[in-house]
GROMACS .gro file of C-alpha atoms in nm:
model
  235
    1UNK     CA    1  -5.745  -9.064   2.930
    2UNK     CA    2  -5.573  -8.978   2.616
    3UNK     CA    3  -5.870  -8.853   2.441
    4UNK     CA    4  -5.952  -8.644   2.770
    5UNK     CA    5  -5.597  -8.520   2.758
    6UNK     CA    6  -5.619  -8.417   2.404
    7UNK     CA    7  -5.954  -8.235   2.463
    8UNK     CA    8  -5.776  -8.045   2.738
    9UNK     CA    9  -5.458  -7.945   2.558
   10UNK     CA   10  -5.578  -7.885   2.189
   11UNK     CA   11  -5.819  -7.604   2.274
   12UNK     CA   12  -5.537  -7.429   2.454
   13UNK     CA   13  -5.294  -7.464   2.155
   14UNK     CA   14  -5.546  -7.359   1.884
   15UNK     CA   15  -5.895  -7.277   1.775
   16UNK     CA   16  -6.053  -7.601   1.665
   17UNK     CA   17  -6.368  -7.629   1.436
   18UNK     CA   18  -6.527  -7.939   1.302
   19UNK     CA   19  -6.751  -8.014   1.009
   20UNK     CA   20  -6.900  -8.333   0.888
   21UNK     CA   21  -7.067  -8.473   0.584
   22UNK     CA   22  -7.424  -8.547   0.553
   23UNK     CA   23  -7.405  -8.864   0.764
   24UNK     CA   24  -7.243  -8.699   1.062
   25UNK     CA   25  -7.196  -8.979   1.323
   26UNK     CA   26  -6.936  -9.259   1.270
   27UNK     CA   27  -7.082  -9.607   1.271
   28UNK     CA   28  -6.928  -9.866   1.498
   29UNK     CA   29  -6.679 -10.085   1.314
   30UNK     CA   30  -6.569  -9.820   1.084
   31UNK     CA   31  -6.204  -9.730   0.982
   32UNK     CA   32  -6.124  -9.355   0.998
   33UNK     CA   33  -5.843  -9.251   0.762
   34UNK     CA   34  -5.697  -8.910   0.834
   35UNK     CA   35  -5.419  -8.706   0.645
   36UNK     CA   36  -5.090  -8.691   0.831
   37UNK     CA   37  -4.908  -8.342   0.883
   38UNK     CA   38  -4.758  -8.310   1.215
   39UNK     CA   39  -4.684  -8.486   1.548
   40UNK     CA   40  -4.985  -8.319   1.737
   41UNK     CA   41  -5.233  -8.476   1.462
   42UNK     CA   42  -5.356  -8.757   1.692
   43UNK     CA   43  -5.452  -8.499   1.967
   44UNK     CA   44  -5.644  -8.289   1.700
   45UNK     CA   45  -5.808  -8.600   1.558
   46UNK     CA   46  -5.907  -8.747   1.891
   47UNK     CA   47  -6.062  -8.437   2.001
   48UNK     CA   48  -6.261  -8.400   1.689
   49UNK     CA   49  -6.385  -8.753   1.715
   50UNK     CA   50  -6.473  -8.747   2.079
   51UNK     CA   51  -6.699  -8.433   1.997
   52UNK     CA   52  -6.876  -8.666   1.768
   53UNK     CA   53  -6.929  -8.932   2.027
   54UNK     CA   54  -6.648  -9.164   1.900
   55UNK     CA   55  -6.364  -9.321   2.115
   56UNK     CA   56  -6.145  -9.486   1.851
   57UNK     CA   57  -5.847  -9.741   1.876
   58UNK     CA   58  -5.549  -9.583   1.708
   59UNK     CA   59  -5.274  -9.748   1.500
   60UNK     CA   60  -4.941  -9.579   1.581
   61UNK     CA   61  -4.558  -9.616   1.564
   62UNK     CA   62  -4.437  -9.879   1.808
   63UNK     CA   63  -4.169  -9.643   1.931
   64UNK     CA   64  -4.445  -9.445   2.122
   65UNK     CA   65  -4.472  -9.762   2.344
   66UNK     CA   66  -4.133  -9.714   2.475
   67UNK     CA   67  -4.216  -9.362   2.614
   68UNK     CA   68  -4.243  -9.383   2.989
   69UNK     CA   69  -4.610  -9.357   3.107
   70UNK     CA   70  -4.752  -9.312   2.755
   71UNK     CA   71  -4.651  -9.657   2.659
   72UNK     CA   72  -4.869  -9.806   2.955
   73UNK     CA   73  -5.156  -9.582   2.864
   74UNK     CA   74  -5.168  -9.668   2.500
   75UNK     CA   75  -5.168 -10.046   2.596
   76UNK     CA   76  -5.428  -9.995   2.863
   77UNK     CA   77  -5.656  -9.804   2.627
   78UNK     CA   78  -5.626 -10.076   2.358
   79UNK     CA   79  -5.434  -9.878   2.101
   80UNK     CA   80  -5.232 -10.073   1.856
   81UNK     CA   81  -4.846 -10.049   1.792
   82UNK     CA   82  -4.713 -10.083   1.431
   83UNK     CA   83  -4.360 -10.207   1.398
   84UNK     CA   84  -4.275 -10.073   1.070
   85UNK     CA   85  -4.031 -10.277   0.854
   86UNK     CA   86  -4.052 -10.590   1.067
   87UNK     CA   87  -4.225 -10.918   1.061
   88UNK     CA   88  -4.467 -10.788   1.336
   89UNK     CA   89  -4.614 -10.526   1.088
   90UNK     CA   90  -4.878 -10.735   0.962
   91UNK     CA   91  -4.989 -10.822   1.307
   92UNK     CA   92  -5.123 -10.477   1.360
   93UNK     CA   93  -5.382 -10.525   1.092
   94UNK     CA   94  -5.497 -10.850   1.228
   95UNK     CA   95  -5.550 -10.661   1.567
   96UNK     CA   96  -5.724 -10.381   1.385
   97UNK     CA   97  -5.949 -10.647   1.235
   98UNK     CA   98  -6.027 -10.798   1.572
   99UNK     CA   99  -6.116 -10.440   1.692
  100UNK     CA  100  -6.357 -10.376   1.403
  101UNK     CA  101  -6.526 -10.709   1.466
  102UNK     CA  102  -6.586 -10.584   1.823
  103UNK     CA  103  -6.748 -10.270   1.698
  104UNK     CA  104  -6.451 -10.038   1.772
  105UNK     CA  105  -6.367  -9.755   1.547
  106UNK     CA  106  -5.999  -9.782   1.423
  107UNK     CA  107  -5.799  -9.491   1.324
  108UNK     CA  108  -5.516  -9.560   1.073
  109UNK     CA  109  -5.307  -9.270   0.906
  110UNK     CA  110  -5.276  -9.415   0.538
  111UNK     CA  111  -4.973  -9.195   0.461
  112UNK     CA  112  -4.792  -9.368   0.729
  113UNK     CA  113  -4.560  -9.080   0.792
  114UNK     CA  114  -4.531  -8.724   0.868
  115UNK     CA  115  -4.391  -8.498   0.588
  116UNK     CA  116  -4.025  -8.441   0.617
  117UNK     CA  117  -4.038  -8.070   0.471
  118UNK     CA  118  -3.984  -7.802   0.741
  119UNK     CA  119  -4.225  -7.530   0.656
  120UNK     CA  120  -4.565  -7.476   0.815
  121UNK     CA  121  -4.774  -7.486   0.515
  122UNK     CA  122  -5.063  -7.719   0.459
  123UNK     CA  123  -5.032  -7.925   0.162
  124UNK     CA  124  -5.233  -8.206  -0.003
  125UNK     CA  125  -5.187  -8.566   0.141
  126UNK     CA  126  -4.891  -8.741  -0.003
  127UNK     CA  127  -4.915  -9.087  -0.177
  128UNK     CA  128  -5.080  -9.367   0.049
  129UNK     CA  129  -4.963  -9.695   0.173
  130UNK     CA  130  -5.181  -9.996   0.131
  131UNK     CA  131  -5.276 -10.097   0.491
  132UNK     CA  132  -5.610  -9.919   0.504
  133UNK     CA  133  -5.724 -10.047   0.167
  134UNK     CA  134  -5.610 -10.415   0.264
  135UNK     CA  135  -5.798 -10.380   0.595
  136UNK     CA  136  -6.103 -10.257   0.441
  137UNK     CA  137  -6.112 -10.504   0.152
  138UNK     CA  138  -6.054 -10.789   0.389
  139UNK     CA  139  -6.319 -10.692   0.650
  140UNK     CA  140  -6.569 -10.482   0.443
  141UNK     CA  141  -6.565 -10.207   0.692
  142UNK     CA  142  -6.662  -9.860   0.575
  143UNK     CA  143  -6.382  -9.608   0.568
  144UNK     CA  144  -6.430  -9.254   0.678
  145UNK     CA  145  -6.190  -9.004   0.500
  146UNK     CA  146  -6.090  -8.742   0.745
  147UNK     CA  147  -5.917  -8.427   0.656
  148UNK     CA  148  -5.740  -8.162   0.883
  149UNK     CA  149  -5.542  -7.856   0.846
  150UNK     CA  150  -5.350  -7.602   1.070
  151UNK     CA  151  -5.155  -7.841   1.289
  152UNK     CA  152  -4.827  -7.737   1.129
  153UNK     CA  153  -4.885  -7.395   1.254
  154UNK     CA  154  -4.834  -7.553   1.591
  155UNK     CA  155  -4.546  -7.791   1.551
  156UNK     CA  156  -4.331  -7.829   1.234
  157UNK     CA  157  -3.959  -7.792   1.130
  158UNK     CA  158  -3.672  -7.853   1.342
  159UNK     CA  159  -3.699  -7.966   1.706
  160UNK     CA  160  -3.612  -7.617   1.854
  161UNK     CA  161  -3.881  -7.477   1.614
  162UNK     CA  162  -4.125  -7.737   1.718
  163UNK     CA  163  -4.072  -7.656   2.076
  164UNK     CA  164  -4.082  -7.287   2.023
  165UNK     CA  165  -4.425  -7.349   1.830
  166UNK     CA  166  -4.568  -7.533   2.122
  167UNK     CA  167  -4.463  -7.257   2.364
  168UNK     CA  168  -4.616  -6.980   2.166
  169UNK     CA  169  -4.929  -7.149   2.034
  170UNK     CA  170  -5.140  -7.058   2.339
  171UNK     CA  171  -5.075  -6.681   2.259
  172UNK     CA  172  -5.121  -6.732   1.874
  173UNK     CA  173  -5.394  -6.987   1.889
  174UNK     CA  174  -5.385  -7.089   1.514
  175UNK     CA  175  -5.698  -7.202   1.346
  176UNK     CA  176  -5.744  -7.578   1.316
  177UNK     CA  177  -6.003  -7.749   1.130
  178UNK     CA  178  -6.119  -8.105   1.094
  179UNK     CA  179  -6.364  -8.230   0.830
  180UNK     CA  180  -6.513  -8.575   0.874
  181UNK     CA  181  -6.633  -8.682   0.526
  182UNK     CA  182  -6.908  -8.938   0.453
  183UNK     CA  183  -6.800  -9.307   0.464
  184UNK     CA  184  -6.696  -9.484   0.153
  185UNK     CA  185  -6.680  -9.844   0.077
  186UNK     CA  186  -6.349  -9.959  -0.097
  187UNK     CA  187  -6.381 -10.228  -0.377
  188UNK     CA  188  -6.183 -10.369  -0.656
  189UNK     CA  189  -5.809 -10.448  -0.656
  190UNK     CA  190  -5.583 -10.307  -0.409
  191UNK     CA  191  -5.426 -10.031  -0.629
  192UNK     CA  192  -5.782  -9.901  -0.726
  193UNK     CA  193  -5.906  -9.892  -0.359
  194UNK     CA  194  -5.596  -9.703  -0.245
  195UNK     CA  195  -5.644  -9.461  -0.534
  196UNK     CA  196  -6.011  -9.426  -0.444
  197UNK     CA  197  -5.910  -9.360  -0.087
  198UNK     CA  198  -5.642  -9.113  -0.188
  199UNK     CA  199  -5.889  -8.899  -0.372
  200UNK     CA  200  -6.146  -8.911  -0.069
  201UNK     CA  201  -5.883  -8.818   0.180
  202UNK     CA  202  -5.765  -8.531  -0.059
  203UNK     CA  203  -6.119  -8.393  -0.071
  204UNK     CA  204  -6.167  -8.406   0.292
  205UNK     CA  205  -5.833  -8.227   0.341
  206UNK     CA  206  -5.928  -7.952   0.085
  207UNK     CA  207  -6.253  -7.888   0.273
  208UNK     CA  208  -6.051  -7.853   0.600
  209UNK     CA  209  -5.782  -7.636   0.442
  210UNK     CA  210  -6.033  -7.404   0.281
  211UNK     CA  211  -6.209  -7.367   0.635
  212UNK     CA  212  -5.862  -7.264   0.783
  213UNK     CA  213  -5.807  -7.007   0.520
  214UNK     CA  214  -6.150  -6.872   0.554
  215UNK     CA  215  -6.096  -6.861   0.949
  216UNK     CA  216  -5.766  -6.668   0.889
  217UNK     CA  217  -5.918  -6.422   0.650
  218UNK     CA  218  -6.195  -6.357   0.884
  219UNK     CA  219  -5.957  -6.292   1.175
  220UNK     CA  220  -5.743  -6.059   0.978
  221UNK     CA  221  -6.029  -5.859   0.862
  222UNK     CA  222  -6.170  -5.848   1.223
  223UNK     CA  223  -5.825  -5.724   1.334
  224UNK     CA  224  -5.806  -5.477   1.050
  225UNK     CA  225  -6.152  -5.319   1.139
  226UNK     CA  226  -6.030  -5.306   1.503
  227UNK     CA  227  -5.710  -5.123   1.402
  228UNK     CA  228  -5.912  -4.880   1.185
  229UNK     CA  229  -6.143  -4.819   1.477
  230UNK     CA  230  -5.857  -4.723   1.696
  231UNK     CA  231  -5.706  -4.493   1.441
  232UNK     CA  232  -6.044  -4.311   1.413
  233UNK     CA  233  -6.057  -4.288   1.791
  234UNK     CA  234  -5.696  -4.118   1.778
  235UNK     CA  235  -5.807  -3.860   1.564
   0.00000   0.00000   0.00000
């Protein structure tokens, strides 16, 4: 239901495009590791993955389970709450391991947080926490780096600015792009595995950011040509 809702809402808010590496499909029992930029990220990621035939389990902040209706949906669909800074935090990785063993695809945001800055620009992923690397090293699961860009043009900044962004997005319809890279296998010790993943997520993000820039340039050029045409007609 959450994926269906995302697929309904995201196209209204922006123009989403998706590219993949050479593999394309995501194998059962994989971990998907996206960069994290804005509150609307999960909707964008779920929409892109659904288009590739994947219905994932998502690890998300436990506070979402306290939201009326949403909490029940999250539980019913098997998503996993993360109780940050508590003794229960490690339990999320145990549940993720069980989901992987059952052949589910698990989405974990390795940055673990949304940027605190208030501008709407896309920037490279920040340093990663070790959760994804620990899970991959313990289970041997392949990790699929996922980069996306454009979501901060919908929601970023203060709460009033985010509300305003959501209300005006259907008129602006900013470009959104998701790049699903080929899977990698993390090996070695925890710092090396985390560094390897960071590089891979950065590369996937760069692919997505370049696509968004290209879409914007193309749209600006098209609008410019249309404007020139109207000017010629006026003469």
